[in-house]
PDB file of C-alpha atoms in Angstrom:
ATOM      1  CA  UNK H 110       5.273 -10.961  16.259  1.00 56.00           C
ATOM      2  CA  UNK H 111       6.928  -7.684  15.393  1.00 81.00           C
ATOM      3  CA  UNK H 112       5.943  -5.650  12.263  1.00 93.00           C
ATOM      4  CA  UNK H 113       7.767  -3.597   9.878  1.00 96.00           C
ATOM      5  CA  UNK H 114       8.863  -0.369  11.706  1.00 96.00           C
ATOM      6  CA  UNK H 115      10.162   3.271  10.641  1.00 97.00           C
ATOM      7  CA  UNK H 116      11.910   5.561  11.755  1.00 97.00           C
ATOM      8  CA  UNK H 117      11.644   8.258  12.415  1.00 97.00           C
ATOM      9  CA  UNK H 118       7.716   8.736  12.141  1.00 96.00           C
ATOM     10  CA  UNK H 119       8.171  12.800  11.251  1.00 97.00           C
ATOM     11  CA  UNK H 120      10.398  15.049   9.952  1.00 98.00           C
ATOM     12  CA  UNK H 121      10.553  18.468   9.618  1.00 98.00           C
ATOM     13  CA  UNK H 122      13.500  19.663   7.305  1.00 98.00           C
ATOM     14  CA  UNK H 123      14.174  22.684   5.297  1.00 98.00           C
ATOM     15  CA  UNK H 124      14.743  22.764   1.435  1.00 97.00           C
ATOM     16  CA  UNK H 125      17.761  22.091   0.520  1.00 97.00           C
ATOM     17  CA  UNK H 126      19.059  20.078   3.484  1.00 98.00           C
ATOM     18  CA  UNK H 127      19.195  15.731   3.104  1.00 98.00           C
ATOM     19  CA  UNK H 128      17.137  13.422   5.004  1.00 98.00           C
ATOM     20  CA  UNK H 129      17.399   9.825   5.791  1.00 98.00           C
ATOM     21  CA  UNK H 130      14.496   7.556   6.410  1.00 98.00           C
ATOM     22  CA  UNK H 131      15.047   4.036   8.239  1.00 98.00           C
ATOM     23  CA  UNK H 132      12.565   0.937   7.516  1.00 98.00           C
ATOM     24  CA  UNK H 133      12.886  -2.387  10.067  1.00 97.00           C
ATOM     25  CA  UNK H 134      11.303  -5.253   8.045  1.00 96.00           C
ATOM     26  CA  UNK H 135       9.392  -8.478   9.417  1.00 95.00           C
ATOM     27  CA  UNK H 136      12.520 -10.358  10.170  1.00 92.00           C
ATOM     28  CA  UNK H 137      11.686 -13.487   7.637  1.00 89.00           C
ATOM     29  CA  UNK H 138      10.469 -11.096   4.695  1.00 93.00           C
ATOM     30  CA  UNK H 139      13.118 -11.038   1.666  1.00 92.00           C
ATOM     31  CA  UNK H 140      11.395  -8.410  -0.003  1.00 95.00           C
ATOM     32  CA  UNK H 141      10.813  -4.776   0.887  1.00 97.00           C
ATOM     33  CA  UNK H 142       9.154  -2.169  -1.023  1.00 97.00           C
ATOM     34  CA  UNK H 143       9.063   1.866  -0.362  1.00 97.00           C
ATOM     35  CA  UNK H 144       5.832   3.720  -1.655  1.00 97.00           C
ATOM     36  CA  UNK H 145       4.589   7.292  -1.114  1.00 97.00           C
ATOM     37  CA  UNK H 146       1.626   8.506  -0.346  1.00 97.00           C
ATOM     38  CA  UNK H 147       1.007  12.606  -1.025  1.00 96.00           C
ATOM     39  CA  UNK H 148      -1.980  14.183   0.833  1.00 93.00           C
ATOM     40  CA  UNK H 149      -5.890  12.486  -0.594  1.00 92.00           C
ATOM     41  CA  UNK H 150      -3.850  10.125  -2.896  1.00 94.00           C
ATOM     42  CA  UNK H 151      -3.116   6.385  -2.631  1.00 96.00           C
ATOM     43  CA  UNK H 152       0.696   5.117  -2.153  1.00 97.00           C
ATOM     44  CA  UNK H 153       2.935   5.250  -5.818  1.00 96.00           C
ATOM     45  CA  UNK H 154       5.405   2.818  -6.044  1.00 95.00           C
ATOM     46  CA  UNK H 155       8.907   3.686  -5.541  1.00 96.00           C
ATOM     47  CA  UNK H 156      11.434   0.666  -5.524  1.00 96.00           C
ATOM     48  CA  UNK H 157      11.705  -2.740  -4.060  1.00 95.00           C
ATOM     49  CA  UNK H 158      14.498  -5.073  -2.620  1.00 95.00           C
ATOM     50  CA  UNK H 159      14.646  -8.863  -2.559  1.00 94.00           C
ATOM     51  CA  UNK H 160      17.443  -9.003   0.087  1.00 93.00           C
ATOM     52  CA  UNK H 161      19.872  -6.506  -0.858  1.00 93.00           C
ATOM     53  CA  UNK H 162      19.262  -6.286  -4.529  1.00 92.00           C
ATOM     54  CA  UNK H 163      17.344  -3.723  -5.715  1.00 91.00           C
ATOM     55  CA  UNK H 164      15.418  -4.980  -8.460  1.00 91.00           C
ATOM     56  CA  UNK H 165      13.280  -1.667  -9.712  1.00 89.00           C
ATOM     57  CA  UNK H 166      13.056   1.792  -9.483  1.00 90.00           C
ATOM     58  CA  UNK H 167       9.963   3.652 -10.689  1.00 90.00           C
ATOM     59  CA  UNK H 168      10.713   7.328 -12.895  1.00 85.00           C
ATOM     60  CA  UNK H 169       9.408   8.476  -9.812  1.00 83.00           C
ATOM     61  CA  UNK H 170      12.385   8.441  -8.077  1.00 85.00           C
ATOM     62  CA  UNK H 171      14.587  10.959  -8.923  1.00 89.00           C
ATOM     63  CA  UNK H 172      18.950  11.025  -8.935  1.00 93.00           C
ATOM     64  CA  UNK H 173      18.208  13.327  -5.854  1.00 95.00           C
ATOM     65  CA  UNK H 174      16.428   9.873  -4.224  1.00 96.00           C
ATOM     66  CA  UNK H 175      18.681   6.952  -3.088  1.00 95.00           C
ATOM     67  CA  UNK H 176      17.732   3.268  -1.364  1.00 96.00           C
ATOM     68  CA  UNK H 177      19.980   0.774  -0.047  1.00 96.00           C
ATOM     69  CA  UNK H 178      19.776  -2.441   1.853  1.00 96.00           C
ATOM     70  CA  UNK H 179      23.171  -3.368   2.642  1.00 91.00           C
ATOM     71  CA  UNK H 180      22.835  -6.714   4.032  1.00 88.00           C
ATOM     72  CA  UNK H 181      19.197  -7.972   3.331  1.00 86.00           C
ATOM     73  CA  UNK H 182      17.696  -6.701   6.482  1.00 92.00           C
ATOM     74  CA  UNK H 183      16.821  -2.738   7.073  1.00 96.00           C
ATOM     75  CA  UNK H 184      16.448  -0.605   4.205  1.00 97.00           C
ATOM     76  CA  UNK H 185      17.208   3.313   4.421  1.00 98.00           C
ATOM     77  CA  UNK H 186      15.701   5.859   1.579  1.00 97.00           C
ATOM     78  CA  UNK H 187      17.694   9.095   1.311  1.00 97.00           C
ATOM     79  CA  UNK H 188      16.740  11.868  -0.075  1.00 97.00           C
ATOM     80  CA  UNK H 189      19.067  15.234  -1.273  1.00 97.00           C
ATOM     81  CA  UNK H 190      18.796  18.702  -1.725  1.00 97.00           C
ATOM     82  CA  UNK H 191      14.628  18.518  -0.918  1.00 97.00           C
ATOM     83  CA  UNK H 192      12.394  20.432  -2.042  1.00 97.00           C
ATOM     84  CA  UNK H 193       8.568  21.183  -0.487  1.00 96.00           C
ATOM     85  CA  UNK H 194       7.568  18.730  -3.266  1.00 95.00           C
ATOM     86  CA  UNK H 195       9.190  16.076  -1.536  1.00 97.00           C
ATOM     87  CA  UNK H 196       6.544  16.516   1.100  1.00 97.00           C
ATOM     88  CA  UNK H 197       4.560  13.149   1.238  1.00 97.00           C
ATOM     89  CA  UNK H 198       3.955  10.008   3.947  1.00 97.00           C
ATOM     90  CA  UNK H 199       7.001   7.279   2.969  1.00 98.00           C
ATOM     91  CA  UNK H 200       5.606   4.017   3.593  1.00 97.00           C
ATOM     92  CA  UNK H 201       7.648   0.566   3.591  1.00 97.00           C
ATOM     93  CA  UNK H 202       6.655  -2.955   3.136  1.00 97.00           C
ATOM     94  CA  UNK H 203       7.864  -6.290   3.145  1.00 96.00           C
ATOM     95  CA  UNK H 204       6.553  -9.723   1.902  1.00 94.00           C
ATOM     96  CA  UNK H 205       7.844 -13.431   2.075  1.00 92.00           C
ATOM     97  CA  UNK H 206       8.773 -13.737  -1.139  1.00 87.00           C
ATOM     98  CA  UNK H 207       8.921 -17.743  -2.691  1.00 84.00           C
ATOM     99  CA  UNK H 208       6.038 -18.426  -0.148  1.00 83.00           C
ATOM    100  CA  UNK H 209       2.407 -19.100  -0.631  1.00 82.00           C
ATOM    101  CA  UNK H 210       1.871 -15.758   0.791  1.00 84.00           C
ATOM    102  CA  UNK H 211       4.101 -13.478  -1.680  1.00 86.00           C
ATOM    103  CA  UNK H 212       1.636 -11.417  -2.642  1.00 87.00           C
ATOM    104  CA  UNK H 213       0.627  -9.837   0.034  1.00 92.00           C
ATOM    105  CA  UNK H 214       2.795  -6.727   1.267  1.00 95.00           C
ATOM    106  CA  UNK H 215       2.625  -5.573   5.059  1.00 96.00           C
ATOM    107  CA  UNK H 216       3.096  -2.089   5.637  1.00 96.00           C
ATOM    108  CA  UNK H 217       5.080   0.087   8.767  1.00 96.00           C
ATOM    109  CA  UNK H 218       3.657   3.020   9.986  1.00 95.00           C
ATOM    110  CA  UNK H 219       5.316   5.100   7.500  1.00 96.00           C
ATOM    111  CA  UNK H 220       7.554   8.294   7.966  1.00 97.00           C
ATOM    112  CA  UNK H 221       5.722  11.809   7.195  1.00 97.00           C
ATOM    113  CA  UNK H 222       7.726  14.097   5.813  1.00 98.00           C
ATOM    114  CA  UNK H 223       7.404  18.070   5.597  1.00 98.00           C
ATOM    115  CA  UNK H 224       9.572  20.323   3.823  1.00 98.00           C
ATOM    116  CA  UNK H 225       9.560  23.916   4.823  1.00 97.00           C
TER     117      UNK H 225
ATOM    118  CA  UNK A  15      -3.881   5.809 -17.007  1.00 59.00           C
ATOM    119  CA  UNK A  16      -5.249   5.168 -13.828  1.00 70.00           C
ATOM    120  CA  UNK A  17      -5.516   1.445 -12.677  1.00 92.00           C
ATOM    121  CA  UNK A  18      -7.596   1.266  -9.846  1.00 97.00           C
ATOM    122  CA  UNK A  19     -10.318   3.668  -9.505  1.00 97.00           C
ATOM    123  CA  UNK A  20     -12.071   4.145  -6.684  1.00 97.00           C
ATOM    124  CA  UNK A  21     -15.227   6.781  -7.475  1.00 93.00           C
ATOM    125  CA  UNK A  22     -16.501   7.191  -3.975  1.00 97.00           C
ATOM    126  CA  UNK A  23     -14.427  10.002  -2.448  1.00 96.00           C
ATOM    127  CA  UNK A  24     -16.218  10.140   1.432  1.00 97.00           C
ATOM    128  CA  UNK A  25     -18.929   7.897   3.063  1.00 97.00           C
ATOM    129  CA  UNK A  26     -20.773   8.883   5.942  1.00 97.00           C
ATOM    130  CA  UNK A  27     -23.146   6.408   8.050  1.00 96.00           C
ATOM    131  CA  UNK A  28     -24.469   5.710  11.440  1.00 97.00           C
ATOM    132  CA  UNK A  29     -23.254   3.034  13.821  1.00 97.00           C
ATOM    133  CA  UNK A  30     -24.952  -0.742  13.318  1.00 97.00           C
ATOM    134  CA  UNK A  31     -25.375   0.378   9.120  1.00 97.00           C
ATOM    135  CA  UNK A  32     -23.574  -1.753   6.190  1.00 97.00           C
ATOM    136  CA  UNK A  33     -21.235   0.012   4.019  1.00 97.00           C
ATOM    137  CA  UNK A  34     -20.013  -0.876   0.625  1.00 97.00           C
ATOM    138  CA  UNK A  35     -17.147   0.570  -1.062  1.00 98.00           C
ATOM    139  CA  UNK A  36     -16.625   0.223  -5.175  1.00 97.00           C
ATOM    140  CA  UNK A  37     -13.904  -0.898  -6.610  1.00 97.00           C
ATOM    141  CA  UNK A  38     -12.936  -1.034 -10.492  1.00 97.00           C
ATOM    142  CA  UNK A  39      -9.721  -1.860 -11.965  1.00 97.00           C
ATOM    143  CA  UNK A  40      -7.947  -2.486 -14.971  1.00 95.00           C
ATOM    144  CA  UNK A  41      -5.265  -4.925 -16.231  1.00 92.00           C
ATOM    145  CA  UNK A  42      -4.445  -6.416 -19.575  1.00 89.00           C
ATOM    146  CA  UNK A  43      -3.344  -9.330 -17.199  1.00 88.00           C
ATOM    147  CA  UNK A  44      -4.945 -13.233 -17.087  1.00 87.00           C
ATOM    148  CA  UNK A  45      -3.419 -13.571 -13.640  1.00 89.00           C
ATOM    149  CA  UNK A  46      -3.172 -11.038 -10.494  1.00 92.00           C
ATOM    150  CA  UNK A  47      -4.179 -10.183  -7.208  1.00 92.00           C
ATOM    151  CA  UNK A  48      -6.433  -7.507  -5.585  1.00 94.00           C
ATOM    152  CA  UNK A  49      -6.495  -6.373  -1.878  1.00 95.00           C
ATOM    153  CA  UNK A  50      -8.186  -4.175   0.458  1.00 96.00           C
ATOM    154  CA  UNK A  51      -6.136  -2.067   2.670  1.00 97.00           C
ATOM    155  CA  UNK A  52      -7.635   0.296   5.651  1.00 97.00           C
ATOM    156  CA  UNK A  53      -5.367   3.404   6.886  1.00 96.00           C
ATOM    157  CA  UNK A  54      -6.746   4.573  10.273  1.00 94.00           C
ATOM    158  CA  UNK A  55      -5.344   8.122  11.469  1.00 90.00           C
ATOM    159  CA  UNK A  56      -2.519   6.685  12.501  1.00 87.00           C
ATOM    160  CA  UNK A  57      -1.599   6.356   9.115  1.00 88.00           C
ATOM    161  CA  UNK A  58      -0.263   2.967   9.091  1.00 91.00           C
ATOM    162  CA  UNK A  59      -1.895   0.623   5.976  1.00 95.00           C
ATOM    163  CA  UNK A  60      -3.115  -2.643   7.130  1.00 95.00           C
ATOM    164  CA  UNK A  61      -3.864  -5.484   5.363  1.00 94.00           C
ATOM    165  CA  UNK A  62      -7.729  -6.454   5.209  1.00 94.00           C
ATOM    166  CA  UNK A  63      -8.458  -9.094   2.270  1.00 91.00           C
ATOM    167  CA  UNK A  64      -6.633 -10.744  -0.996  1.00 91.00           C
ATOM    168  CA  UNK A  65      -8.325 -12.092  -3.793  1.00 91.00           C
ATOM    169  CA  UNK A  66      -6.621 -13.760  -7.129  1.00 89.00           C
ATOM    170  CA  UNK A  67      -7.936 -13.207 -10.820  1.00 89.00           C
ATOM    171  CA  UNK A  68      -8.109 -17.511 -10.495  1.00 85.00           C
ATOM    172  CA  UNK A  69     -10.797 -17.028  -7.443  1.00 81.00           C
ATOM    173  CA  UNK A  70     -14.585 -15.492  -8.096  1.00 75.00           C
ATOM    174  CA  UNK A  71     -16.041 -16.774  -5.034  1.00 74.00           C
ATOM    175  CA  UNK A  72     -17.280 -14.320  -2.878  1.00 75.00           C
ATOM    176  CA  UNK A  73     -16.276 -14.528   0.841  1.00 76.00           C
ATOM    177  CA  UNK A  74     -17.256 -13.235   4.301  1.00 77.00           C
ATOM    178  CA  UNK A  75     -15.037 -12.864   6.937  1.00 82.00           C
ATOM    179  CA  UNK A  76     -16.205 -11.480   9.843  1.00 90.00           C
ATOM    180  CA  UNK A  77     -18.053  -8.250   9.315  1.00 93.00           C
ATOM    181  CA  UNK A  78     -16.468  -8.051   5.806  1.00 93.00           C
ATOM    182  CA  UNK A  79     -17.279  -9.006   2.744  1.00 92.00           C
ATOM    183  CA  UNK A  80     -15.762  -8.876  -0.762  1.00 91.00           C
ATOM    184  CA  UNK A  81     -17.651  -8.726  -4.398  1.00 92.00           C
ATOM    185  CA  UNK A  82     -15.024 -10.209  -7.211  1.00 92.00           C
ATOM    186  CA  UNK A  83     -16.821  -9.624 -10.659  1.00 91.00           C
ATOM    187  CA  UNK A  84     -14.094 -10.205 -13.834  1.00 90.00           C
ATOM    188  CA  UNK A  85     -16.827  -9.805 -15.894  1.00 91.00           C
ATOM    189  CA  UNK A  86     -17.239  -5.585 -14.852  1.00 94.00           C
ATOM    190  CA  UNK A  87     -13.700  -5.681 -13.276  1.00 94.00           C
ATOM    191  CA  UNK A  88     -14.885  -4.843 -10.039  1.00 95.00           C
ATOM    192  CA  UNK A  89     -13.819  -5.648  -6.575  1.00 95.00           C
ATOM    193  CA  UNK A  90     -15.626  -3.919  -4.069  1.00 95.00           C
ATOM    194  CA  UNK A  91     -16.039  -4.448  -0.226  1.00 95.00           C
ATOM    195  CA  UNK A  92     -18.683  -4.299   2.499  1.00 96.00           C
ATOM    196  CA  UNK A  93     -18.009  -3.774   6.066  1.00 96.00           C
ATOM    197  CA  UNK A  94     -21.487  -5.040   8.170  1.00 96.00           C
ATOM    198  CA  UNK A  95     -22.752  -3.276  11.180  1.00 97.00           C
ATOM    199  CA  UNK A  96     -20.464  -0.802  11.057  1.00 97.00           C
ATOM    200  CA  UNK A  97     -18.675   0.687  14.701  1.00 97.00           C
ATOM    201  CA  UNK A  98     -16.617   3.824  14.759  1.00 96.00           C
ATOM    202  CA  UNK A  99     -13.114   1.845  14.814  1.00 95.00           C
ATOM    203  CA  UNK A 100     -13.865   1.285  11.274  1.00 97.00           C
ATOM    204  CA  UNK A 101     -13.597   5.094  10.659  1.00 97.00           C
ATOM    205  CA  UNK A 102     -10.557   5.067   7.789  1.00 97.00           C
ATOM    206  CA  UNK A 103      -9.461   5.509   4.748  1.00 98.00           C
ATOM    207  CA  UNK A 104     -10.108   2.393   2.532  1.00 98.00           C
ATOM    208  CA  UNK A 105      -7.776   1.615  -0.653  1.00 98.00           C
ATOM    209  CA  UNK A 106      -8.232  -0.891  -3.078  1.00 98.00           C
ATOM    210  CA  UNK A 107      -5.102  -2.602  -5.100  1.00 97.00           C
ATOM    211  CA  UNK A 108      -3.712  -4.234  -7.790  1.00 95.00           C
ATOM    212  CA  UNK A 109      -0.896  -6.512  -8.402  1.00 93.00           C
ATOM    213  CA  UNK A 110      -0.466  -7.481 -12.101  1.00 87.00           C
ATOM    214  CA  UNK A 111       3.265  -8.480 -11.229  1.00 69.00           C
ATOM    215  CA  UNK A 112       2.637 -12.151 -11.401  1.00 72.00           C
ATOM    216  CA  UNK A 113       4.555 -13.206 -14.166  1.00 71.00           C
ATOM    217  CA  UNK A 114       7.072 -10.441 -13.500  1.00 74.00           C
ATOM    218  CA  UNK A 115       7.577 -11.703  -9.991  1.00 81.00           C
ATOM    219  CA  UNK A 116       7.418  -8.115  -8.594  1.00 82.00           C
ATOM    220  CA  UNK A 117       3.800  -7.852  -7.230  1.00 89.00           C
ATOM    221  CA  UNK A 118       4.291  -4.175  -7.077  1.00 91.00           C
ATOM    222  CA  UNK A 119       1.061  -2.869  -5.824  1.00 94.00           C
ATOM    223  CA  UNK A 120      -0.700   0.262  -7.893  1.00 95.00           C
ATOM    224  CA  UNK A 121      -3.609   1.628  -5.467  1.00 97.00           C
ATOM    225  CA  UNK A 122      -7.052   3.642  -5.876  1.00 97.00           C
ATOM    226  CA  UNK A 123      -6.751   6.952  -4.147  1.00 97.00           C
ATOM    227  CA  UNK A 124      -8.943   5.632  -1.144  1.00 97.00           C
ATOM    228  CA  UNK A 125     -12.922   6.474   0.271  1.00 98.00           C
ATOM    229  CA  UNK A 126     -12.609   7.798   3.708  1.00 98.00           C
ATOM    230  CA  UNK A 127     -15.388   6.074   5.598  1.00 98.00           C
ATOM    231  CA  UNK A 128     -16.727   7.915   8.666  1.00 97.00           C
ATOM    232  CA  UNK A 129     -19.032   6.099  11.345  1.00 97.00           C
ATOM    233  CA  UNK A 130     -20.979   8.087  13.611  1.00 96.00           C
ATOM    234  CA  UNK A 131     -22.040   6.476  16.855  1.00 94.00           C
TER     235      UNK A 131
END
């Protein structure tokens, strides 16, 4: 039984420069959500999919922030021009959505970010 | 306005002893769902426990336990015996998205829980 995956698990980047973050789903799951989590805080909600629509985006996420799922499967967050407030753990989740279990997000091992 | 609030920042406790961590939320919602989630070092969140608003019955499951009161809007958890692997950071959530369909998740900012053998 595979989980949700990321890629990569850290990044170091400098300000300014773009970064790409990947996110591998449980293979039946419809729905994926991104989250992030800064340092002593809980995860924030970011967006969410149900196969490649994307359904909501919180004020969070900036015009410099940009998701995609192309063709219902993996999911990709990118992020331009960053700045050291960008800085955080982005963590992905997916869910069976129309099942008696749609409730209940499973998380990857998210992708720490550091902007220098 | 903070949903979930979780007051205790860091618990400390010896091998074998029960720990209880406090939930208390807050929805304007008749129907959601709240969860437990652990975060070892690693940093990857798993999934622990679900309850839904419907459901006051208080389970065990294992060495956990869960405390659902609507009446203080509280939620909180208790891990018995307690071994070092259940060093972590512990978050409560919320999902009011029921009726929306999103089940977007809003989260207390965790109670690190450290077990000393």
């Amino acid at each position: 039984d595979t989980g949700v995956s990321q890629d990569p698990r850290h990044k170091i980047t400098k300000r300014g420069q773009n970064v790409t973050f990947r996110c591998d789903p449980i293979s039946e799951h419809n729905r994926l959500y991104w989250y992030r989590q800064t340092l002593g805080q809980g995860p924030e909600f970011l967006t969410y999919f149900q196969n490649e629509a994307q359904l909501e985006k919180s004020r969070l996420l900036s015009d410099r922030f940009s998701a995609e799922r192309p063709k219902g499967s993996f999911s990709t967050l990118e992020i331009q021009r960053t700045e050291q407030g960008d800085s955080a753990m982005y963590l992905c989740a997916s869910s069976p959505y129309g099942t008696s279990s749609q409730e209940t997000q499973y998380f990857g091992p998210g992708t720490r970010l550091l902007v220098l | 306005a903070q949903k979930v609030t979780q007051a205790q920042t860091e618990i400390s406790v010896v091998e074998k002893e029960d720990v209880t961590l406090d939930c208390v939320y807050e929805t304007r919602d008749t129907t959601y769902y709240l969860f437990w989630y652990k975060q070892p070092p690693s940093g990857e969140l798993v999934f622990l426990i679900r309850r839904n608003s419907f459901d006051e019955q208080n389970e065990i499951s294992g060495r956990y336990s869960w405390n659902f009161q609507k009446s203080t809007s509280s939620f909180n958890f208790t891990i018995t015996a307690s071994q070092v692997v259940d060093s972590a950071v512990y978050f409560c959530a919320l999902s009011e998205g029921i009726l929306s369909n999103d089940y977007k998740l809003s989260f207390g900012a965790g109670t690190t829980v450290t077990v000393r053998a």
